PDB file of C-alpha atoms in Angstrom:
ATOM      1  CA  MET A  14      49.225  25.944   5.274  1.00 40.00           C
ATOM      2  CA  ALA A  15      49.346  22.223   5.950  1.00 44.00           C
ATOM      3  CA  LYS A  16      52.771  20.687   6.228  1.00 43.00           C
ATOM      4  CA  LYS A  17      54.111  17.992   3.935  1.00 45.00           C
ATOM      5  CA  GLU A  18      56.147  15.064   5.109  1.00 42.00           C
ATOM      6  CA  THR A  19      58.515  13.434   2.647  1.00 41.00           C
ATOM      7  CA  ASN A  20      58.341   9.667   2.443  1.00 43.00           C
ATOM      8  CA  SER A  21      60.412   7.295   0.353  1.00 40.00           C
ATOM      9  CA  LYS A  22      57.245   5.922  -1.122  1.00 47.00           C
ATOM     10  CA  LEU A  23      54.763   8.778  -1.262  1.00 50.00           C
ATOM     11  CA  GLU A  24      54.601  12.484  -0.466  1.00 46.00           C
ATOM     12  CA  ILE A  25      51.611  13.063   1.808  1.00 44.00           C
ATOM     13  CA  THR A  26      49.791  16.289   2.577  1.00 43.00           C
ATOM     14  CA  ILE A  27      49.053  16.177   6.311  1.00 43.00           C
ATOM     15  CA  CYS A  28      45.406  16.936   7.015  1.00 46.00           C
ATOM     16  CA  ASP A  29      44.123  18.559  10.163  1.00 47.00           C
ATOM     17  CA  ILE A  30      43.399  15.422  12.200  1.00 49.00           C
ATOM     18  CA  LYS A  31      41.107  17.351  14.550  1.00 50.00           C
ATOM     19  CA  GLY A  32      39.133  18.447  11.509  1.00 52.00           C
ATOM     20  CA  ILE A  33      38.671  14.820  10.486  1.00 57.00           C
ATOM     21  CA  ASP A  34      36.883  14.187  13.785  1.00 58.00           C
ATOM     22  CA  SER A  35      34.009  16.327  12.536  1.00 56.00           C
ATOM     23  CA  ILE A  36      33.800  14.463   9.213  1.00 68.00           C
ATOM     24  CA  ASN A  37      31.021  11.907   8.881  1.00 75.00           C
ATOM     25  CA  ILE A  38      33.221   9.094   7.600  1.00 78.00           C
ATOM     26  CA  GLU A  39      30.313   6.638   7.811  1.00 78.00           C
ATOM     27  CA  SER A  40      28.594   8.552   4.992  1.00 78.00           C
ATOM     28  CA  LEU A  41      31.579   7.851   2.720  1.00 83.00           C
ATOM     29  CA  ILE A  42      31.233   4.088   3.179  1.00 83.00           C
ATOM     30  CA  ARG A  43      29.255   2.606   0.297  1.00 83.00           C
ATOM     31  CA  VAL A  44      27.936  -0.854  -0.504  1.00 82.00           C
ATOM     32  CA  ILE A  45      29.127  -2.213  -3.846  1.00 84.00           C
ATOM     33  CA  ARG A  46      28.979  -5.887  -4.848  1.00 84.00           C
ATOM     34  CA  GLY A  47      27.512  -6.613  -1.426  1.00 81.00           C
ATOM     35  CA  GLN A  48      30.591  -5.246   0.341  1.00 83.00           C
ATOM     36  CA  GLN A  49      31.220  -2.111   2.378  1.00 85.00           C
ATOM     37  CA  VAL A  50      33.850  -0.102   0.512  1.00 89.00           C
ATOM     38  CA  MET A  51      35.296   3.381   0.144  1.00 88.00           C
ATOM     39  CA  LEU A  52      36.222   5.016  -3.161  1.00 91.00           C
ATOM     40  CA  ASP A  53      39.798   5.981  -3.964  1.00 89.00           C
ATOM     41  CA  SER A  54      38.899   9.682  -4.293  1.00 88.00           C
ATOM     42  CA  ASP A  55      37.332   9.766  -0.817  1.00 86.00           C
ATOM     43  CA  LEU A  56      40.317   7.983   0.710  1.00 88.00           C
ATOM     44  CA  ALA A  57      42.753  10.321  -1.050  1.00 86.00           C
ATOM     45  CA  MET A  58      40.849  13.296   0.314  1.00 85.00           C
ATOM     46  CA  LEU A  59      41.030  11.917   3.866  1.00 84.00           C
ATOM     47  CA  TYR A  60      44.724  11.057   3.579  1.00 82.00           C
ATOM     48  CA  GLY A  61      45.462  14.438   2.014  1.00 81.00           C
ATOM     49  CA  VAL A  62      46.992  13.065  -1.187  1.00 83.00           C
ATOM     50  CA  GLU A  63      46.111  13.187  -4.858  1.00 87.00           C
ATOM     51  CA  THR A  64      43.895  10.346  -6.062  1.00 88.00           C
ATOM     52  CA  LYS A  65      46.290   9.690  -8.921  1.00 89.00           C
ATOM     53  CA  ARG A  66      49.261   9.426  -6.557  1.00 87.00           C
ATOM     54  CA  LEU A  67      47.394   7.112  -4.191  1.00 88.00           C
ATOM     55  CA  ASN A  68      46.486   4.739  -7.026  1.00 89.00           C
ATOM     56  CA  GLU A  69      50.044   4.829  -8.365  1.00 89.00           C
ATOM     57  CA  GLN A  70      51.383   3.805  -4.968  1.00 88.00           C
ATOM     58  CA  VAL A  71      48.844   0.969  -4.771  1.00 90.00           C
ATOM     59  CA  LYS A  72      49.895  -0.292  -8.215  1.00 90.00           C
ATOM     60  CA  ARG A  73      53.528  -0.356  -7.070  1.00 90.00           C
ATOM     61  CA  ASN A  74      52.415  -2.720  -4.325  1.00 90.00           C
ATOM     62  CA  LEU A  75      49.693  -4.529  -6.254  1.00 89.00           C
ATOM     63  CA  ASN A  76      50.602  -7.895  -4.715  1.00 90.00           C
ATOM     64  CA  ARG A  77      49.267  -6.548  -1.394  1.00 90.00           C
ATOM     65  CA  PHE A  78      45.837  -5.760  -2.847  1.00 90.00           C
ATOM     66  CA  PRO A  79      44.023  -8.876  -4.078  1.00 91.00           C
ATOM     67  CA  GLU A  80      40.454  -8.610  -5.402  1.00 89.00           C
ATOM     68  CA  ASP A  81      38.907  -8.944  -1.939  1.00 89.00           C
ATOM     69  CA  PHE A  82      41.020  -5.930  -0.857  1.00 92.00           C
ATOM     70  CA  MET A  83      40.485  -3.694  -3.904  1.00 92.00           C
ATOM     71  CA  PHE A  84      38.633  -3.750  -7.212  1.00 93.00           C
ATOM     72  CA  GLN A  85      37.897  -1.336 -10.033  1.00 91.00           C
ATOM     73  CA  LEU A  86      34.263  -0.420 -10.646  1.00 91.00           C
ATOM     74  CA  THR A  87      32.651  -1.449 -13.904  1.00 89.00           C
ATOM     75  CA  HIS A  88      30.997   1.172 -16.049  1.00 87.00           C
ATOM     76  CA  ASP A  89      27.510   0.066 -14.877  1.00 84.00           C
ATOM     77  CA  GLU A  90      28.564   0.179 -11.228  1.00 84.00           C
ATOM     78  CA  ALA A  91      29.976   3.648 -11.703  1.00 84.00           C
ATOM     79  CA  VAL A  92      26.786   4.827 -13.403  1.00 81.00           C
ATOM     80  CA  SER A  93      24.698   3.444 -10.524  1.00 77.00           C
ATOM     81  CA  LEU A  94      26.646   5.712  -8.176  1.00 74.00           C
ATOM     82  CA  ARG A  95      25.362   8.758 -10.034  1.00 65.00           C
ATOM     83  CA  SER A  96      22.259   8.667  -7.846  1.00 59.00           C
ATOM     84  CA  GLN A  97      24.537   9.427  -4.926  1.00 57.00           C
ATOM     85  CA  ILE A  98      26.433  12.223  -6.676  1.00 52.00           C
ATOM     86  CA  VAL A  99      24.377  15.092  -5.247  1.00 47.00           C
ATOM     87  CA  THR A 100      24.926  13.880  -1.696  1.00 50.00           C
ATOM     88  CA  LEU A 101      28.601  13.271  -2.412  1.00 50.00           C
ATOM     89  CA  ASN A 102      29.067  16.778  -3.798  1.00 55.00           C
ATOM     90  CA  GLU A 103      27.357  18.331  -0.782  1.00 54.00           C
ATOM     91  CA  GLU A 104      29.612  16.371   1.553  1.00 51.00           C
ATOM     92  CA  LYS A 105      32.716  17.407  -0.381  1.00 53.00           C
ATOM     93  CA  ASN A 106      31.635  21.064  -0.233  1.00 56.00           C
ATOM     94  CA  SER A 107      31.234  20.669   3.505  1.00 53.00           C
ATOM     95  CA  LEU A 108      34.636  19.044   3.819  1.00 51.00           C
ATOM     96  CA  ARG A 109      36.315  22.031   2.180  1.00 52.00           C
ATOM     97  CA  SER A 110      35.940  24.030   5.375  1.00 49.00           C
ATOM     98  CA  GLN A 111      37.174  21.120   7.489  1.00 50.00           C
ATOM     99  CA  ILE A 112      40.255  19.978   5.545  1.00 47.00           C
ATOM    100  CA  ALA A 113      43.320  22.249   5.677  1.00 42.00           C
ATOM    101  CA  THR A 114      44.348  21.594   2.068  1.00 41.00           C
ATOM    102  CA  ILE A 115      42.422  20.452  -0.992  1.00 40.00           C
ATOM    103  CA  ASN A 116      44.697  20.525  -4.005  1.00 43.00           C
ATOM    104  CA  GLU A 117      43.727  21.473  -7.515  1.00 47.00           C
ATOM    105  CA  GLU A 118      43.356  17.905  -8.723  1.00 43.00           C
ATOM    106  CA  GLU A 119      40.742  17.165  -6.051  1.00 44.00           C
ATOM    107  CA  VAL A 120      38.679  20.102  -7.300  1.00 44.00           C
ATOM    108  CA  ILE A 121      38.981  18.780 -10.875  1.00 42.00           C
ATOM    109  CA  LEU A 122      37.926  15.306  -9.686  1.00 43.00           C
ATOM    110  CA  LYS A 123      34.920  16.810  -7.904  1.00 46.00           C
ATOM    111  CA  SER A 124      33.846  18.483 -11.142  1.00 45.00           C
ATOM    112  CA  GLN A 125      34.288  15.244 -13.056  1.00 44.00           C
ATOM    113  CA  ILE A 126      32.145  13.342 -10.558  1.00 46.00           C
ATOM    114  CA  ALA A 127      29.373  15.922 -10.905  1.00 42.00           C
ATOM    115  CA  THR A 128      29.344  15.960 -14.725  1.00 40.00           C
ATOM    116  CA  SER A 129      31.003  12.808 -16.028  1.00 40.00           C
ATOM    117  CA  SER A 130      29.192   9.724 -17.267  1.00 39.00           C
ATOM    118  CA  TRP A 131      32.226   7.708 -16.071  1.00 40.00           C
ATOM    119  CA  GLY A 132      32.935   6.801 -19.696  1.00 40.00           C
ATOM    120  CA  GLY A 133      35.405   7.821 -22.388  1.00 39.00           C
ATOM    121  CA  THR A 134      39.099   7.989 -21.517  1.00 38.00           C
ATOM    122  CA  ARG A 135      38.533   8.849 -17.839  1.00 58.00           C
ATOM    123  CA  LYS A 136      39.526   6.038 -15.494  1.00 79.00           C
ATOM    124  CA  LEU A 137      36.895   4.232 -13.514  1.00 88.00           C
ATOM    125  CA  PRO A 138      37.278   4.619  -9.749  1.00 91.00           C
ATOM    126  CA  TYR A 139      38.728   1.975  -7.459  1.00 92.00           C
ATOM    127  CA  ALA A 140      36.918   0.670  -4.396  1.00 92.00           C
ATOM    128  CA  PHE A 141      38.766  -0.491  -1.277  1.00 92.00           C
ATOM    129  CA  THR A 142      37.277  -2.951   1.181  1.00 90.00           C
ATOM    130  CA  ARG A 143      37.987  -2.772   4.903  1.00 87.00           C
ATOM    131  CA  ASN A 144      41.000  -5.063   4.491  1.00 88.00           C
ATOM    132  CA  GLY A 145      42.275  -2.983   1.581  1.00 89.00           C
ATOM    133  CA  ILE A 146      42.002   0.224   3.603  1.00 86.00           C
ATOM    134  CA  ALA A 147      43.924  -1.397   6.462  1.00 84.00           C
ATOM    135  CA  MET A 148      46.658  -2.324   3.985  1.00 87.00           C
ATOM    136  CA  LEU A 149      46.883   1.276   2.749  1.00 83.00           C
ATOM    137  CA  SER A 150      48.491   2.438   5.995  1.00 75.00           C
ATOM    138  CA  SER A 151      51.423   0.063   5.433  1.00 77.00           C
ATOM    139  CA  VAL A 152      51.813   1.260   1.842  1.00 79.00           C
ATOM    140  CA  LEU A 153      51.600   4.958   2.619  1.00 76.00           C
ATOM    141  CA  ARG A 154      53.775   4.635   5.736  1.00 69.00           C
ATOM    142  CA  SER A 155      52.862   7.864   7.405  1.00 68.00           C
ATOM    143  CA  ASP A 156      51.745   8.825  10.908  1.00 70.00           C
ATOM    144  CA  THR A 157      48.942  10.717   9.228  1.00 71.00           C
ATOM    145  CA  ALA A 158      47.878   7.662   7.224  1.00 73.00           C
ATOM    146  CA  VAL A 159      47.931   5.500  10.361  1.00 77.00           C
ATOM    147  CA  GLU A 160      45.843   8.024  12.307  1.00 79.00           C
ATOM    148  CA  VAL A 161      43.344   8.393   9.473  1.00 82.00           C
ATOM    149  CA  ASN A 162      43.107   4.607   9.117  1.00 79.00           C
ATOM    150  CA  ILE A 163      42.251   4.298  12.815  1.00 82.00           C
ATOM    151  CA  ARG A 164      39.367   6.717  12.309  1.00 81.00           C
ATOM    152  CA  ILE A 165      38.196   4.819   9.224  1.00 84.00           C
ATOM    153  CA  MET A 166      38.373   1.425  10.964  1.00 81.00           C
ATOM    154  CA  ARG A 167      36.293   2.799  13.813  1.00 77.00           C
ATOM    155  CA  ALA A 168      33.748   4.052  11.287  1.00 79.00           C
ATOM    156  CA  PHE A 169      33.520   0.589   9.740  1.00 78.00           C
ATOM    157  CA  THR A 170      33.066  -0.896  13.202  1.00 72.00           C
ATOM    158  CA  MET A 171      30.269   1.534  14.050  1.00 68.00           C
ATOM    159  CA  ILE A 172      28.073   0.630  11.078  1.00 66.00           C
ATOM    160  CA  PRO A 173      27.203  -2.944  12.157  1.00 60.00           C
ATOM    161  CA  GLN A 174      26.710  -1.652  15.713  1.00 52.00           C
ATOM    162  CA  LEU A 175      24.206   0.917  14.461  1.00 51.00           C
ATOM    163  CA  VAL A 176      22.456  -1.720  12.360  1.00 52.00           C
ATOM    164  CA  ASN A 177      22.250  -4.102  15.318  1.00 50.00           C
ATOM    165  CA  HIS A 178      21.025  -1.306  17.587  1.00 52.00           C
ATOM    166  CA  ASN A 179      18.331  -0.317  15.089  1.00 52.00           C
ATOM    167  CA  THR A 180      17.358  -3.973  14.693  1.00 54.00           C
ATOM    168  CA  GLN A 181      16.903  -4.278  18.450  1.00 59.00           C
ATOM    169  CA  ILE A 182      14.750  -1.143  18.477  1.00 65.00           C
ATOM    170  CA  ILE A 183      12.607  -2.483  15.621  1.00 59.00           C
ATOM    171  CA  GLU A 184      12.210  -5.808  17.434  1.00 63.00           C
ATOM    172  CA  ARG A 185      11.159  -4.000  20.612  1.00 70.00           C
ATOM    173  CA  ILE A 186       8.628  -1.904  18.709  1.00 71.00           C
ATOM    174  CA  PHE A 187       7.283  -5.071  17.051  1.00 66.00           C
ATOM    175  CA  ASN A 188       6.972  -6.789  20.450  1.00 71.00           C
ATOM    176  CA  ILE A 189       5.192  -3.735  21.877  1.00 79.00           C
ATOM    177  CA  GLU A 190       2.788  -3.739  18.933  1.00 73.00           C
ATOM    178  CA  GLN A 191       2.164  -7.459  19.421  1.00 73.00           C
ATOM    179  CA  HIS A 192       1.438  -6.935  23.124  1.00 76.00           C
ATOM    180  CA  GLN A 193      -0.775  -3.964  22.267  1.00 81.00           C
ATOM    181  CA  GLN A 194      -2.784  -6.081  19.837  1.00 79.00           C
ATOM    182  CA  GLU A 195      -3.193  -8.793  22.446  1.00 80.00           C
ATOM    183  CA  THR A 196      -4.200  -6.170  25.023  1.00 83.00           C
ATOM    184  CA  ASP A 197      -6.723  -4.649  22.604  1.00 81.00           C
ATOM    185  CA  LYS A 198      -8.235  -8.091  22.018  1.00 81.00           C
ATOM    186  CA  THR A 199      -8.464  -8.706  25.758  1.00 84.00           C
ATOM    187  CA  ILE A 200     -10.086  -5.318  26.358  1.00 84.00           C
ATOM    188  CA  LYS A 201     -12.590  -5.985  23.555  1.00 80.00           C
ATOM    189  CA  VAL A 202     -13.518  -9.327  25.118  1.00 81.00           C
ATOM    190  CA  ILE A 203     -13.997  -7.632  28.503  1.00 82.00           C
ATOM    191  CA  LEU A 204     -16.110  -4.825  27.013  1.00 75.00           C
ATOM    192  CA  ASP A 205     -18.207  -7.309  25.056  1.00 74.00           C
ATOM    193  CA  ARG A 206     -18.739  -9.313  28.230  1.00 75.00           C
ATOM    194  CA  ILE A 207     -19.711  -6.190  30.166  1.00 68.00           C
ATOM    195  CA  GLU A 208     -22.178  -5.296  27.426  1.00 63.00           C
ATOM    196  CA  ASP A 209     -23.642  -8.812  27.544  1.00 63.00           C
ATOM    197  CA  VAL A 210     -24.287  -8.706  31.278  1.00 58.00           C
ATOM    198  CA  SER A 211     -25.254  -5.024  31.465  1.00 53.00           C
ATOM    199  CA  PRO A 212     -28.932  -4.050  31.451  1.00 52.00           C
ATOM    200  CA  LYS A 213     -30.153  -3.127  27.979  1.00 53.00           C
ATOM    201  CA  LEU A 214     -32.199  -0.118  26.989  1.00 58.00           C
ATOM    202  CA  LEU A 215     -35.523  -1.800  26.429  1.00 61.00           C
ATOM    203  CA  PRO A 216     -37.699  -0.465  23.598  1.00 65.00           C
ATOM    204  CA  GLU A 217     -40.621  -0.490  26.048  1.00 73.00           C
ATOM    205  CA  GLN A 218     -40.318   0.506  29.683  1.00 85.00           C
ATOM    206  CA  VAL A 219     -43.026   1.031  32.330  1.00 89.00           C
ATOM    207  CA  PHE A 220     -42.336   2.999  35.505  1.00 89.00           C
ATOM    208  CA  PRO A 221     -44.657   2.571  38.504  1.00 90.00           C
ATOM    209  CA  THR A 222     -45.594   5.559  40.610  1.00 91.00           C
ATOM    210  CA  GLY A 223     -42.635   6.754  42.688  1.00 90.00           C
ATOM    211  CA  CYS A 224     -39.887   5.236  40.500  1.00 89.00           C
ATOM    212  CA  VAL A 225     -38.454   8.662  39.716  1.00 91.00           C
ATOM    213  CA  TRP A 226     -34.801   7.552  39.883  1.00 91.00           C
ATOM    214  CA  ASP A 227     -35.351   4.567  37.578  1.00 89.00           C
ATOM    215  CA  ALA A 228     -37.118   6.770  35.047  1.00 90.00           C
ATOM    216  CA  TRP A 229     -34.447   9.463  35.308  1.00 91.00           C
ATOM    217  CA  THR A 230     -31.678   6.876  34.804  1.00 90.00           C
ATOM    218  CA  TYR A 231     -33.413   5.348  31.793  1.00 90.00           C
ATOM    219  CA  ILE A 232     -33.912   8.700  30.056  1.00 92.00           C
ATOM    220  CA  SER A 233     -30.312   9.704  30.896  1.00 92.00           C
ATOM    221  CA  ASP A 234     -29.029   6.512  29.236  1.00 91.00           C
ATOM    222  CA  LEU A 235     -31.103   7.306  26.146  1.00 92.00           C
ATOM    223  CA  ILE A 236     -29.559  10.766  25.963  1.00 93.00           C
ATOM    224  CA  ARG A 237     -26.029   9.345  26.394  1.00 93.00           C
ATOM    225  CA  SER A 238     -26.662   6.888  23.548  1.00 92.00           C
ATOM    226  CA  ALA A 239     -27.266   9.666  21.021  1.00 94.00           C
ATOM    227  CA  ARG A 240     -24.566  10.054  18.364  1.00 94.00           C
ATOM    228  CA  GLN A 241     -26.043  12.795  16.176  1.00 95.00           C
ATOM    229  CA  ARG A 242     -29.131  14.503  17.542  1.00 96.00           C
ATOM    230  CA  ILE A 243     -31.638  14.737  20.380  1.00 96.00           C
ATOM    231  CA  VAL A 244     -35.060  16.295  19.822  1.00 96.00           C
ATOM    232  CA  LEU A 245     -37.627  16.703  22.603  1.00 95.00           C
ATOM    233  CA  ILE A 246     -41.255  17.572  21.911  1.00 94.00           C
ATOM    234  CA  ASP A 247     -42.855  18.394  25.239  1.00 92.00           C
ATOM    235  CA  ASN A 248     -45.339  21.054  26.329  1.00 90.00           C
ATOM    236  CA  TYR A 249     -43.737  21.488  29.739  1.00 89.00           C
ATOM    237  CA  VAL A 250     -39.961  21.829  30.131  1.00 91.00           C
ATOM    238  CA  ASP A 251     -37.938  23.338  32.976  1.00 90.00           C
ATOM    239  CA  ASP A 252     -34.339  23.482  34.237  1.00 92.00           C
ATOM    240  CA  ARG A 253     -34.409  19.784  35.227  1.00 91.00           C
ATOM    241  CA  VAL A 254     -34.666  18.848  31.566  1.00 92.00           C
ATOM    242  CA  LEU A 255     -31.847  21.225  30.654  1.00 93.00           C
ATOM    243  CA  SER A 256     -29.696  19.547  33.310  1.00 92.00           C
ATOM    244  CA  MET A 257     -30.446  16.131  31.825  1.00 92.00           C
ATOM    245  CA  PHE A 258     -29.344  17.307  28.355  1.00 94.00           C
ATOM    246  CA  THR A 259     -25.844  18.080  29.670  1.00 93.00           C
ATOM    247  CA  LYS A 260     -25.245  14.309  29.639  1.00 92.00           C
ATOM    248  CA  ARG A 261     -25.113  14.167  25.832  1.00 93.00           C
ATOM    249  CA  LYS A 262     -21.874  13.503  23.962  1.00 93.00           C
ATOM    250  CA  ASP A 263     -19.822  16.267  22.361  1.00 93.00           C
ATOM    251  CA  GLY A 264     -21.059  17.160  18.890  1.00 94.00           C
ATOM    252  CA  VAL A 265     -24.605  15.887  19.477  1.00 95.00           C
ATOM    253  CA  SER A 266     -27.156  18.571  18.652  1.00 95.00           C
ATOM    254  CA  ALA A 267     -30.104  19.227  20.956  1.00 95.00           C
ATOM    255  CA  THR A 268     -33.452  20.826  20.105  1.00 95.00           C
ATOM    256  CA  ILE A 269     -36.464  21.372  22.334  1.00 94.00           C
ATOM    257  CA  PHE A 270     -39.959  22.070  20.988  1.00 93.00           C
ATOM    258  CA  THR A 271     -42.031  23.462  23.860  1.00 91.00           C
ATOM    259  CA  ARG A 272     -44.415  26.168  25.062  1.00 85.00           C
ATOM    260  CA  HIS A 273     -42.099  28.636  26.728  1.00 78.00           C
ATOM    261  CA  ASN A 274     -42.459  30.840  29.775  1.00 82.00           C
ATOM    262  CA  GLU A 275     -40.205  33.626  30.984  1.00 87.00           C
ATOM    263  CA  GLN A 276     -38.521  31.464  33.606  1.00 90.00           C
ATOM    264  CA  PHE A 277     -37.650  28.798  31.021  1.00 89.00           C
ATOM    265  CA  LEU A 278     -36.144  31.363  28.658  1.00 91.00           C
ATOM    266  CA  THR A 279     -34.014  32.757  31.503  1.00 93.00           C
ATOM    267  CA  ASP A 280     -32.833  29.257  32.471  1.00 93.00           C
ATOM    268  CA  LEU A 281     -32.098  28.388  28.845  1.00 93.00           C
ATOM    269  CA  LYS A 282     -30.033  31.543  28.340  1.00 93.00           C
ATOM    270  CA  LYS A 283     -27.920  30.765  31.422  1.00 94.00           C
ATOM    271  CA  HIS A 284     -27.523  27.147  30.343  1.00 94.00           C
ATOM    272  CA  ASN A 285     -26.384  28.044  26.826  1.00 94.00           C
ATOM    273  CA  ALA A 286     -23.838  30.504  28.219  1.00 94.00           C
ATOM    274  CA  GLN A 287     -22.019  27.646  29.966  1.00 94.00           C
ATOM    275  CA  TYR A 288     -22.851  24.425  28.062  1.00 94.00           C
ATOM    276  CA  PRO A 289     -23.248  23.416  24.391  1.00 93.00           C
ATOM    277  CA  GLU A 290     -26.265  25.225  23.010  1.00 95.00           C
ATOM    278  CA  ILE A 291     -29.757  23.800  23.118  1.00 95.00           C
ATOM    279  CA  GLU A 292     -31.984  25.149  20.362  1.00 94.00           C
ATOM    280  CA  PHE A 293     -35.462  26.254  21.415  1.00 93.00           C
ATOM    281  CA  ILE A 294     -38.399  26.202  18.994  1.00 92.00           C
ATOM    282  CA  GLN A 295     -41.823  27.463  20.012  1.00 90.00           C
ATOM    283  CA  LEU A 296     -44.566  24.868  19.550  1.00 88.00           C
ATOM    284  CA  PRO A 297     -47.287  26.324  17.308  1.00 81.00           C
ATOM    285  CA  HIS A 298     -49.955  24.705  19.478  1.00 79.00           C
ATOM    286  CA  ARG A 299     -50.259  22.403  22.436  1.00 77.00           C
ATOM    287  CA  ASN A 300     -49.650  18.689  21.834  1.00 80.00           C
ATOM    288  CA  HIS A 301     -51.184  15.910  23.835  1.00 85.00           C
ATOM    289  CA  ASP A 302     -48.302  13.428  23.519  1.00 89.00           C
ATOM    290  CA  ARG A 303     -44.627  13.899  24.188  1.00 93.00           C
ATOM    291  CA  PHE A 304     -41.862  12.535  21.946  1.00 94.00           C
ATOM    292  CA  LEU A 305     -38.135  12.065  22.373  1.00 96.00           C
ATOM    293  CA  ILE A 306     -36.077  11.602  19.186  1.00 95.00           C
ATOM    294  CA  ILE A 307     -32.660   9.965  19.557  1.00 95.00           C
ATOM    295  CA  ASP A 308     -30.863   9.964  16.175  1.00 95.00           C
ATOM    296  CA  ASP A 309     -33.283   7.989  13.946  1.00 93.00           C
ATOM    297  CA  LYS A 310     -35.442   6.542  16.735  1.00 94.00           C
ATOM    298  CA  VAL A 311     -38.676   7.953  18.090  1.00 95.00           C
ATOM    299  CA  PHE A 312     -39.805   7.293  21.676  1.00 94.00           C
ATOM    300  CA  LEU A 313     -43.316   8.053  22.863  1.00 93.00           C
ATOM    301  CA  LEU A 314     -43.279   9.435  26.410  1.00 93.00           C
ATOM    302  CA  GLY A 315     -46.232   8.779  28.700  1.00 91.00           C
ATOM    303  CA  ALA A 316     -45.460  11.890  30.756  1.00 91.00           C
ATOM    304  CA  SER A 317     -43.505  15.104  30.479  1.00 90.00           C
ATOM    305  CA  LEU A 318     -39.808  14.437  30.790  1.00 90.00           C
ATOM    306  CA  LYS A 319     -39.526  16.427  34.004  1.00 90.00           C
ATOM    307  CA  ASP A 320     -42.317  14.330  35.601  1.00 90.00           C
ATOM    308  CA  MET A 321     -41.206  10.848  34.535  1.00 89.00           C
ATOM    309  CA  GLY A 322     -41.670   8.362  37.383  1.00 88.00           C
ATOM    310  CA  THR A 323     -43.786  10.574  39.613  1.00 91.00           C
ATOM    311  CA  GLY A 324     -46.837   8.687  38.365  1.00 91.00           C
ATOM    312  CA  LEU A 325     -47.432   5.495  36.411  1.00 91.00           C
ATOM    313  CA  CYS A 326     -46.037   6.059  32.901  1.00 91.00           C
ATOM    314  CA  ALA A 327     -44.362   4.297  30.022  1.00 91.00           C
ATOM    315  CA  VAL A 328     -41.752   4.905  27.337  1.00 92.00           C
ATOM    316  CA  THR A 329     -42.298   3.141  24.015  1.00 91.00           C
ATOM    317  CA  GLU A 330     -40.104   3.027  20.906  1.00 91.00           C
ATOM    318  CA  MET A 331     -42.151   3.686  17.788  1.00 92.00           C
ATOM    319  CA  LYS A 332     -41.616   2.342  14.282  1.00 90.00           C
ATOM    320  CA  ILE A 333     -42.361   5.686  12.675  1.00 91.00           C
ATOM    321  CA  ALA A 334     -39.598   7.845  11.174  1.00 93.00           C
ATOM    322  CA  PRO A 335     -38.599  11.023  13.084  1.00 93.00           C
ATOM    323  CA  GLU A 336     -39.265  13.212  10.027  1.00 93.00           C
ATOM    324  CA  VAL A 337     -42.923  12.200  10.074  1.00 92.00           C
ATOM    325  CA  ILE A 338     -43.377  13.472  13.621  1.00 90.00           C
ATOM    326  CA  LEU A 339     -41.375  16.644  12.935  1.00 90.00           C
ATOM    327  CA  GLY A 340     -43.427  17.254   9.794  1.00 89.00           C
ATOM    328  CA  LEU A 341     -46.672  17.171  11.791  1.00 88.00           C
ATOM    329  CA  LEU A 342     -45.461  20.019  14.003  1.00 83.00           C
ATOM    330  CA  LYS A 343     -45.693  22.550  11.180  1.00 73.00           C
TER     331      LYS A 343
END
């Protein structure tokens, strides 16, 4: 049982001060009328006294508590606190295991807070500002009250520190975002400049005999540019073409219409076991021209893809829709 110390002004139930260390006093500080305050019931619980007795003692020393030290809530202000009742009740339930003694009146008050509309004959609660709470220690005149007041004052001090700290963090995040936006703009300018000076994929390209690397690079860039699909229509395809198709982006489908041979089917099976699948469709008959479809564009190839650049050939972008060419294969 907690001890009681007799005082000429007020009998105080001494709380377990170590237990108060684990109490989140900051959560009991509320903002009413633009001021940080604590309610009389919360203060009485911390001091270990009855709320009624605490208020009686304050009234005996009313000259020490002007309006900027203490004020009584209006009915509307009390009703507005009802949104915080659930949290308050949970905190009080938690405090039961931390405080050595909670007398019967505190339990009754807790029930009233949970169910009352703060009207009728019940008294409206009092709110104490920081100055009013500091004055309470002189009115209560108890080592316990002094110790509890020290904890409360520290809690009041912590709140602006936390606000300032959070403000600094928000400002830093804002500055980082600002720098990131500026960096993104700079990167975009650089990329746009690179694109301006980089060689473009020409809709028509002619490769003289022996320009195998130039032709290979051009076709590779076409394949890399695909966003949805790549379709090759070519009578003669081998593992060199399969190797070129590995340059496509993730998620881009690949289909090859060709006349197969056993070696090609073996190479295709090995390729598909390691890389994203390439679909093979048997050409119903031999075709004279070769076509490469990149998304919605159709390119006419002057030679089989595997032979591009070995002899004079050209690549030309056509105005026809891919579905027209694919429809003629049937």
